[in-house]
GROMACS .gro file of C-alpha atoms in nm:
model
  327
    1MET     CA    1   9.169   3.212  -0.818
    2LEU     CA    2   9.418   3.499  -0.823
    3ASP     CA    3   9.638   3.571  -0.523
    4GLY     CA    4   9.559   3.857  -0.289
    5GLN     CA    5   9.236   4.033  -0.200
    6ASN     CA    6   9.056   4.319  -0.363
    7GLU     CA    7   9.002   4.645  -0.178
    8ALA     CA    8   8.660   4.521  -0.062
    9GLY     CA    9   8.802   4.218   0.123
   10PHE     CA   10   8.721   3.940  -0.124
   11PRO     CA   11   8.979   3.749  -0.334
   12GLN     CA   12   9.101   3.954  -0.629
   13MET     CA   13   8.952   3.844  -0.959
   14ASN     CA   14   8.863   4.051  -1.265
   15ARG     CA   15   8.747   4.411  -1.299
   16ALA     CA   16   8.378   4.324  -1.255
   17TYR     CA   17   8.423   4.098  -0.952
   18ASN     CA   18   8.648   4.347  -0.773
   19ALA     CA   19   8.400   4.630  -0.825
   20VAL     CA   20   8.065   4.457  -0.773
   21PHE     CA   21   8.139   4.246  -0.466
   22ARG     CA   22   8.224   4.445  -0.153
   23ARG     CA   23   8.243   4.281   0.186
   24ASP     CA   24   7.974   4.400   0.430
   25ARG     CA   25   7.816   4.614   0.155
   26LEU     CA   26   7.536   4.557  -0.091
   27ASN     CA   27   7.481   4.700  -0.437
   28LEU     CA   28   7.218   4.667  -0.705
   29GLY     CA   29   7.209   4.516  -1.050
   30LEU     CA   30   6.933   4.439  -1.300
   31VAL     CA   31   6.811   4.125  -1.475
   32LEU     CA   32   6.769   4.155  -1.852
   33PRO     CA   33   6.553   4.204  -2.044
   34LEU     CA   34   6.441   4.534  -1.897
   35ASP     CA   35   6.094   4.461  -2.025
   36ALA     CA   36   5.776   4.443  -1.815
   37HIS     CA   37   5.602   4.152  -1.982
   38GLY     CA   38   5.412   4.028  -1.677
   39ASN     CA   39   5.249   3.689  -1.721
   40SER     CA   40   5.361   3.652  -2.082
   41PRO     CA   41   5.662   3.417  -2.098
   42VAL     CA   42   5.807   3.597  -2.402
   43PRO     CA   43   5.931   3.958  -2.386
   44ASP     CA   44   5.913   4.182  -2.690
   45MET     CA   45   6.271   4.312  -2.632
   46ALA     CA   46   6.169   4.660  -2.749
   47GLY     CA   47   6.439   4.913  -2.663
   48HIS     CA   48   6.645   4.649  -2.486
   49MET     CA   49   6.985   4.789  -2.581
   50GLU     CA   50   6.888   5.148  -2.507
   51ARG     CA   51   6.773   5.042  -2.161
   52ALA     CA   52   7.096   4.852  -2.098
   53LYS     CA   53   7.289   5.166  -2.188
   54LEU     CA   54   7.065   5.371  -1.957
   55ALA     CA   55   7.135   5.129  -1.669
   56ASP     CA   56   7.507   5.176  -1.731
   57GLU     CA   57   7.474   5.556  -1.736
   58LEU     CA   58   7.260   5.560  -1.419
   59GLY     CA   59   7.520   5.370  -1.219
   60PHE     CA   60   7.376   5.021  -1.166
   61ALA     CA   61   7.646   4.770  -1.078
   62ALA     CA   62   7.562   4.483  -1.314
   63LEU     CA   63   7.337   4.350  -1.587
   64TRP     CA   64   7.243   3.981  -1.566
   65LEU     CA   65   7.150   3.755  -1.859
   66ARG     CA   66   6.999   3.408  -1.846
   67ASP     CA   67   7.072   3.093  -2.043
   68VAL     CA   68   6.736   2.963  -2.170
   69PRO     CA   69   6.810   2.743  -2.474
   70PHE     CA   70   6.446   2.650  -2.538
   71ASN     CA   71   6.113   2.816  -2.463
   72VAL     CA   72   5.960   2.551  -2.237
   73PRO     CA   73   5.592   2.640  -2.179
   74SER     CA   74   5.578   2.473  -1.838
   75PHE     CA   75   5.872   2.687  -1.724
   76GLY     CA   76   5.692   3.007  -1.819
   77ASP     CA   77   5.995   3.221  -1.901
   78ALA     CA   78   6.184   3.252  -2.231
   79GLY     CA   79   6.450   3.472  -2.073
   80GLN     CA   80   6.597   3.744  -2.291
   81MET     CA   81   6.571   3.504  -2.591
   82PHE     CA   82   6.920   3.582  -2.727
   83ASP     CA   83   7.208   3.341  -2.676
   84PRO     CA   84   7.384   3.481  -2.366
   85PHE     CA   85   7.731   3.488  -2.519
   86VAL     CA   86   7.618   3.662  -2.837
   87TYR     CA   87   7.433   3.911  -2.618
   88LEU     CA   88   7.740   3.959  -2.397
   89GLY     CA   89   7.939   4.058  -2.705
   90ALA     CA   90   7.679   4.315  -2.808
   91LEU     CA   91   7.661   4.455  -2.454
   92ALA     CA   92   8.039   4.468  -2.426
   93ALA     CA   93   8.047   4.694  -2.731
   94SER     CA   94   7.752   4.909  -2.620
   95THR     CA   95   7.827   4.973  -2.252
   96ARG     CA   96   8.127   5.111  -2.069
   97ASP     CA   97   8.137   5.045  -1.695
   98ILE     CA   98   7.859   4.811  -1.591
   99ALA     CA   99   7.948   4.449  -1.508
  100LEU     CA  100   7.803   4.185  -1.742
  101GLY     CA  101   7.687   3.866  -1.573
  102VAL     CA  102   7.524   3.541  -1.679
  103ALA     CA  103   7.282   3.396  -1.423
  104SER     CA  104   7.339   3.128  -1.517
  105VAL     CA  105   7.495   2.916  -1.793
  106VAL     CA  106   7.346   2.565  -1.791
  107LEU     CA  107   7.676   2.378  -1.801
  108PRO     CA  108   7.546   2.024  -1.866
  109LEU     CA  109   7.384   2.142  -2.192
  110ARG     CA  110   7.705   2.298  -2.332
  111HIS     CA  111   8.053   2.165  -2.387
  112PRO     CA  112   8.281   2.342  -2.138
  113ALA     CA  113   8.538   2.424  -2.407
  114HIS     CA  114   8.277   2.635  -2.586
  115VAL     CA  115   8.173   2.800  -2.259
  116ALA     CA  116   8.533   2.875  -2.164
  117LYS     CA  117   8.619   3.028  -2.501
  118ALA     CA  118   8.298   3.231  -2.533
  119ALA     CA  119   8.318   3.365  -2.177
  120ALA     CA  120   8.687   3.451  -2.201
  121SER     CA  121   8.624   3.625  -2.534
  122ALA     CA  122   8.347   3.838  -2.384
  123ASP     CA  123   8.564   3.910  -2.080
  124VAL     CA  124   8.851   4.036  -2.296
  125LEU     CA  125   8.623   4.234  -2.529
  126SER     CA  126   8.458   4.404  -2.230
  127GLY     CA  127   8.782   4.479  -2.048
  128GLY     CA  128   8.725   4.230  -1.766
  129ARG     CA  129   8.356   4.293  -1.704
  130VAL     CA  130   8.221   3.934  -1.718
  131LEU     CA  131   8.081   3.743  -1.419
  132LEU     CA  132   8.004   3.382  -1.510
  133GLY     CA  133   7.723   3.223  -1.314
  134VAL     CA  134   7.697   2.847  -1.366
  135ALA     CA  135   7.413   2.605  -1.295
  136SER     CA  136   7.315   2.242  -1.348
  137GLY     CA  137   6.978   2.324  -1.508
  138ASP     CA  138   6.620   2.266  -1.394
  139ARG     CA  139   6.418   2.209  -1.713
  140PRO     CA  140   6.414   1.835  -1.797
  141GLU     CA  141   6.242   1.897  -2.132
  142GLU     CA  142   6.560   2.053  -2.275
  143TYR     CA  143   6.782   1.749  -2.223
  144PRO     CA  144   6.638   1.503  -2.477
  145ALA     CA  145   6.636   1.783  -2.736
  146LEU     CA  146   7.016   1.781  -2.707
  147ASN     CA  147   7.047   1.405  -2.656
  148MET     CA  148   7.155   1.458  -2.296
  149GLU     CA  149   7.060   1.273  -1.979
  150PHE     CA  150   6.891   1.476  -1.707
  151GLY     CA  151   6.980   1.246  -1.419
  152ASP     CA  152   7.358   1.273  -1.443
  153ARG     CA  153   7.375   1.649  -1.494
  154GLY     CA  154   7.540   1.698  -1.154
  155ASP     CA  155   7.840   1.489  -1.259
  156ARG     CA  156   7.876   1.676  -1.587
  157PHE     CA  157   7.844   2.006  -1.402
  158ARG     CA  158   8.145   1.923  -1.180
  159ASP     CA  159   8.351   1.810  -1.477
  160SER     CA  160   8.265   2.129  -1.663
  161VAL     CA  161   8.376   2.352  -1.373
  162ASP     CA  162   8.713   2.169  -1.363
  163TYR     CA  163   8.748   2.197  -1.741
  164ILE     CA  164   8.671   2.571  -1.749
  165ARG     CA  165   8.917   2.636  -1.466
  166ALA     CA  166   9.187   2.448  -1.657
  167MET     CA  167   9.133   2.656  -1.972
  168ALA     CA  168   9.278   2.959  -1.795
  169GLU     CA  169   9.616   2.781  -1.783
  170SER     CA  170   9.866   2.772  -2.071
  171TYR     CA  171   9.858   2.441  -2.256
  172PRO     CA  172   9.639   2.279  -1.992
  173ARG     CA  173   9.647   1.917  -1.885
  174ILE     CA  174   9.319   1.769  -1.766
  175GLU     CA  175   9.128   1.445  -1.804
  176THR     CA  176   8.751   1.455  -1.756
  177ALA     CA  177   8.445   1.288  -1.901
  178GLN     CA  178   8.412   1.600  -2.120
  179GLY     CA  179   8.750   1.543  -2.285
  180VAL     CA  180   9.124   1.494  -2.240
  181LEU     CA  181   9.387   1.765  -2.282
  182SER     CA  182   9.746   1.641  -2.271
  183GLY     CA  183   9.923   1.978  -2.279
  184GLY     CA  184   9.985   1.988  -2.653
  185ILE     CA  185   9.718   2.244  -2.743
  186ASP     CA  186   9.605   2.570  -2.590
  187MET     CA  187   9.290   2.778  -2.584
  188LEU     CA  188   9.288   3.150  -2.655
  189PRO     CA  189   9.204   3.408  -2.545
  190LYS     CA  190   9.275   3.379  -2.176
  191PRO     CA  191   9.045   3.570  -1.941
  192HIS     CA  192   9.125   3.940  -1.907
  193SER     CA  193   9.280   3.909  -1.559
  194GLY     CA  194   9.385   3.545  -1.578
  195GLN     CA  195   9.075   3.378  -1.435
  196LEU     CA  196   8.699   3.391  -1.488
  197PRO     CA  197   8.491   3.438  -1.173
  198LEU     CA  198   8.261   3.135  -1.145
  199LEU     CA  199   7.951   3.190  -0.932
  200ILE     CA  200   7.765   2.872  -0.837
  201THR     CA  201   7.385   2.891  -0.860
  202GLY     CA  202   7.186   2.726  -0.583
  203GLY     CA  203   7.299   2.372  -0.512
  204SER     CA  204   7.371   2.276  -0.874
  205ARG     CA  205   7.330   1.910  -0.772
  206GLN     CA  206   7.637   1.934  -0.546
  207SER     CA  207   7.698   1.911  -0.173
  208PRO     CA  208   7.701   2.239   0.024
  209ASP     CA  209   8.070   2.180   0.102
  210TRP     CA  210   8.153   2.145  -0.268
  211VAL     CA  211   7.965   2.467  -0.350
  212ALA     CA  212   8.151   2.658  -0.077
  213ARG     CA  213   8.491   2.525  -0.184
  214ASN     CA  214   8.469   2.543  -0.562
  215GLY     CA  215   8.286   2.865  -0.649
  216ASP     CA  216   8.415   3.221  -0.641
  217GLY     CA  217   8.078   3.323  -0.498
  218TRP     CA  218   7.725   3.198  -0.462
  219MET     CA  219   7.393   3.289  -0.624
  220THR     CA  220   7.082   3.212  -0.423
  221TYR     CA  221   6.715   3.301  -0.413
  222PRO     CA  222   6.509   3.524  -0.181
  223ARG     CA  223   6.384   3.363   0.139
  224ASP     CA  224   6.225   3.492   0.456
  225PRO     CA  225   6.483   3.691   0.657
  226ALA     CA  226   6.555   3.428   0.922
  227ALA     CA  227   6.600   3.147   0.668
  228GLN     CA  228   6.816   3.364   0.443
  229ALA     CA  229   7.036   3.469   0.735
  230ALA     CA  230   7.090   3.106   0.835
  231THR     CA  231   7.159   3.004   0.475
  232VAL     CA  232   7.421   3.276   0.421
  233ALA     CA  233   7.584   3.206   0.758
  234GLY     CA  234   7.605   2.835   0.677
  235TYR     CA  235   7.770   2.904   0.342
  236ARG     CA  236   8.031   3.130   0.499
  237GLN     CA  237   8.093   2.887   0.784
  238ARG     CA  238   8.176   2.613   0.533
  239ILE     CA  239   8.416   2.850   0.355
  240SER     CA  240   8.588   2.929   0.684
  241GLU     CA  241   8.611   2.562   0.783
  242ALA     CA  242   8.778   2.491   0.449
  243GLY     CA  243   9.044   2.752   0.530
  244LEU     CA  244   8.943   2.970   0.235
  245PRO     CA  245   8.904   3.349   0.214
  246ASP     CA  246   8.552   3.488   0.228
  247LYS     CA  247   8.340   3.492  -0.087
  248PRO     CA  248   8.041   3.701  -0.195
  249VAL     CA  249   7.674   3.604  -0.193
  250MET     CA  250   7.413   3.748  -0.428
  251GLN     CA  251   7.040   3.696  -0.471
  252SER     CA  252   6.766   3.781  -0.717
  253LEU     CA  253   6.449   3.974  -0.634
  254TYR     CA  254   6.135   4.041  -0.839
  255VAL     CA  255   6.010   4.395  -0.777
  256ASP     CA  256   5.708   4.594  -0.895
  257LEU     CA  257   5.786   4.950  -0.788
  258VAL     CA  258   5.473   5.160  -0.733
  259GLU     CA  259   5.461   5.538  -0.740
  260GLN     CA  260   5.364   5.592  -0.376
  261ALA     CA  261   5.694   5.581  -0.185
  262ASP     CA  262   5.540   5.452   0.140
  263ALA     CA  263   5.320   5.185  -0.023
  264PRO     CA  264   5.333   4.866   0.186
  265PRO     CA  265   5.457   4.540   0.032
  266ARG     CA  266   5.234   4.288  -0.140
  267PRO     CA  267   5.379   3.952  -0.248
  268ILE     CA  268   5.449   3.867  -0.610
  269HIS     CA  269   5.649   3.581  -0.760
  270LEU     CA  270   5.985   3.565  -0.575
  271GLY     CA  271   5.948   3.922  -0.454
  272PHE     CA  272   5.702   4.199  -0.381
  273ARG     CA  273   5.517   4.506  -0.505
  274SER     CA  274   5.593   4.813  -0.293
  275GLY     CA  275   5.715   5.171  -0.281
  276THR     CA  276   6.078   5.268  -0.246
  277ASP     CA  277   6.056   5.305   0.134
  278TYR     CA  278   5.990   4.937   0.194
  279LEU     CA  279   6.232   4.827  -0.079
  280LYS     CA  280   6.507   5.027   0.089
  281ARG     CA  281   6.432   4.870   0.428
  282TYR     CA  282   6.434   4.524   0.271
  283LEU     CA  283   6.769   4.585   0.103
  284GLU     CA  284   6.915   4.717   0.428
  285SER     CA  285   6.801   4.400   0.602
  286VAL     CA  286   6.962   4.163   0.352
  287GLN     CA  287   7.280   4.370   0.357
  288GLN     CA  288   7.295   4.316   0.733
  289ILE     CA  289   7.285   3.937   0.692
  290GLY     CA  290   7.568   3.935   0.440
  291ILE     CA  291   7.414   3.962   0.092
  292ASN     CA  292   7.655   4.156  -0.130
  293HIS     CA  293   7.451   4.205  -0.445
  294VAL     CA  294   7.082   4.197  -0.538
  295ALA     CA  295   6.978   4.152  -0.901
  296LEU     CA  296   6.641   4.323  -0.945
  297ASN     CA  297   6.401   4.162  -1.191
  298LEU     CA  298   6.141   4.408  -1.320
  299ARG     CA  299   5.937   4.164  -1.530
  300PHE     CA  300   5.618   4.241  -1.334
  301ASN     CA  301   5.676   4.615  -1.303
  302GLY     CA  302   5.368   4.825  -1.378
  303ALA     CA  303   5.528   5.165  -1.443
  304ALA     CA  304   5.723   5.273  -1.750
  305MET     CA  305   6.063   5.103  -1.741
  306GLU     CA  306   6.273   5.415  -1.795
  307HIS     CA  307   6.084   5.595  -1.518
  308THR     CA  308   6.142   5.304  -1.277
  309LEU     CA  309   6.513   5.284  -1.358
  310GLU     CA  310   6.551   5.656  -1.296
  311ARG     CA  311   6.360   5.634  -0.964
  312LEU     CA  312   6.573   5.345  -0.845
  313ALA     CA  313   6.888   5.532  -0.943
  314ARG     CA  314   6.777   5.851  -0.774
  315GLU     CA  315   6.631   5.705  -0.455
  316LEU     CA  316   6.834   5.389  -0.390
  317LEU     CA  317   7.168   5.390  -0.570
  318PRO     CA  318   7.316   5.669  -0.353
  319GLU     CA  319   7.258   5.441  -0.054
  320PHE     CA  320   7.376   5.111  -0.199
  321ASN     CA  321   7.592   5.177  -0.505
  322SER     CA  322   7.806   5.457  -0.371
  323GLY     CA  323   8.183   5.422  -0.391
  324GLU     CA  324   8.375   5.195  -0.625
  325THR     CA  325   8.095   4.971  -0.753
  326ARG     CA  326   8.162   5.022  -1.122
  327ALA     CA  327   8.355   4.764  -1.321
   0.00000   0.00000   0.00000
């Protein structure tokens, strides 16, 4: 972690981290693909790059990719289909200001040297716009396909985090189950600002204390307001008890935005269908409990995607993405 704090009160990291995460403020990003494919697990990806560019132009804070190596029918979601690091490279060349996040790389299924090099490459090519979410994985069917054990993924996850951190150093020395580096070789490029922001997803098979100490932020899931408030407070209490500076918290949210602004909420998978009035109130409430970023997932959205993006930008971004929220 770099010394000092960014202007928003969190530790200073790269261009994306410093812009997206603002203490006591919330801003909005989007989960890719920007494709309303409803109950179908596989998106058609039509117009995906044009929509990513539109999100950048409209002022959203971040685009989030997922790491879904295999289409597992029981999981019900093929993600954006493309390898996240290949996609990061394409997005780096096609966008200008929006942060580019992965939510999240399944570390136990990849060698950390490959993750470190690919992520640092995308970070440099994008001018410091990469946010690297990391996770232990939750789809047991993928592990035998790669000759990996599912049960010990938590151990490999920890080793991978240590390995990726070490790759930011010159001629690193580290000994882990993933490999031994004795200081005689180096990995290039280094991250744009010296260190990649690593955001831990959920528990990742680790203790809450480990998550609070070892991540540069935390990704969690939507809960009822009281439970979410207690969860965020507990995370920040563990950071404080460890004597560390505060760190950001982000969550996902599935939204189906209807045309009637005052339409009441109706539950959908990990979110709700509503008008912009309720969505704004919801976002205000999670901002008050300490959430710093919400990644909106529009998979179940019923309206035309471009229309929804423009409505969100017009009606919500002035409230939540004002100021320096651009990477």
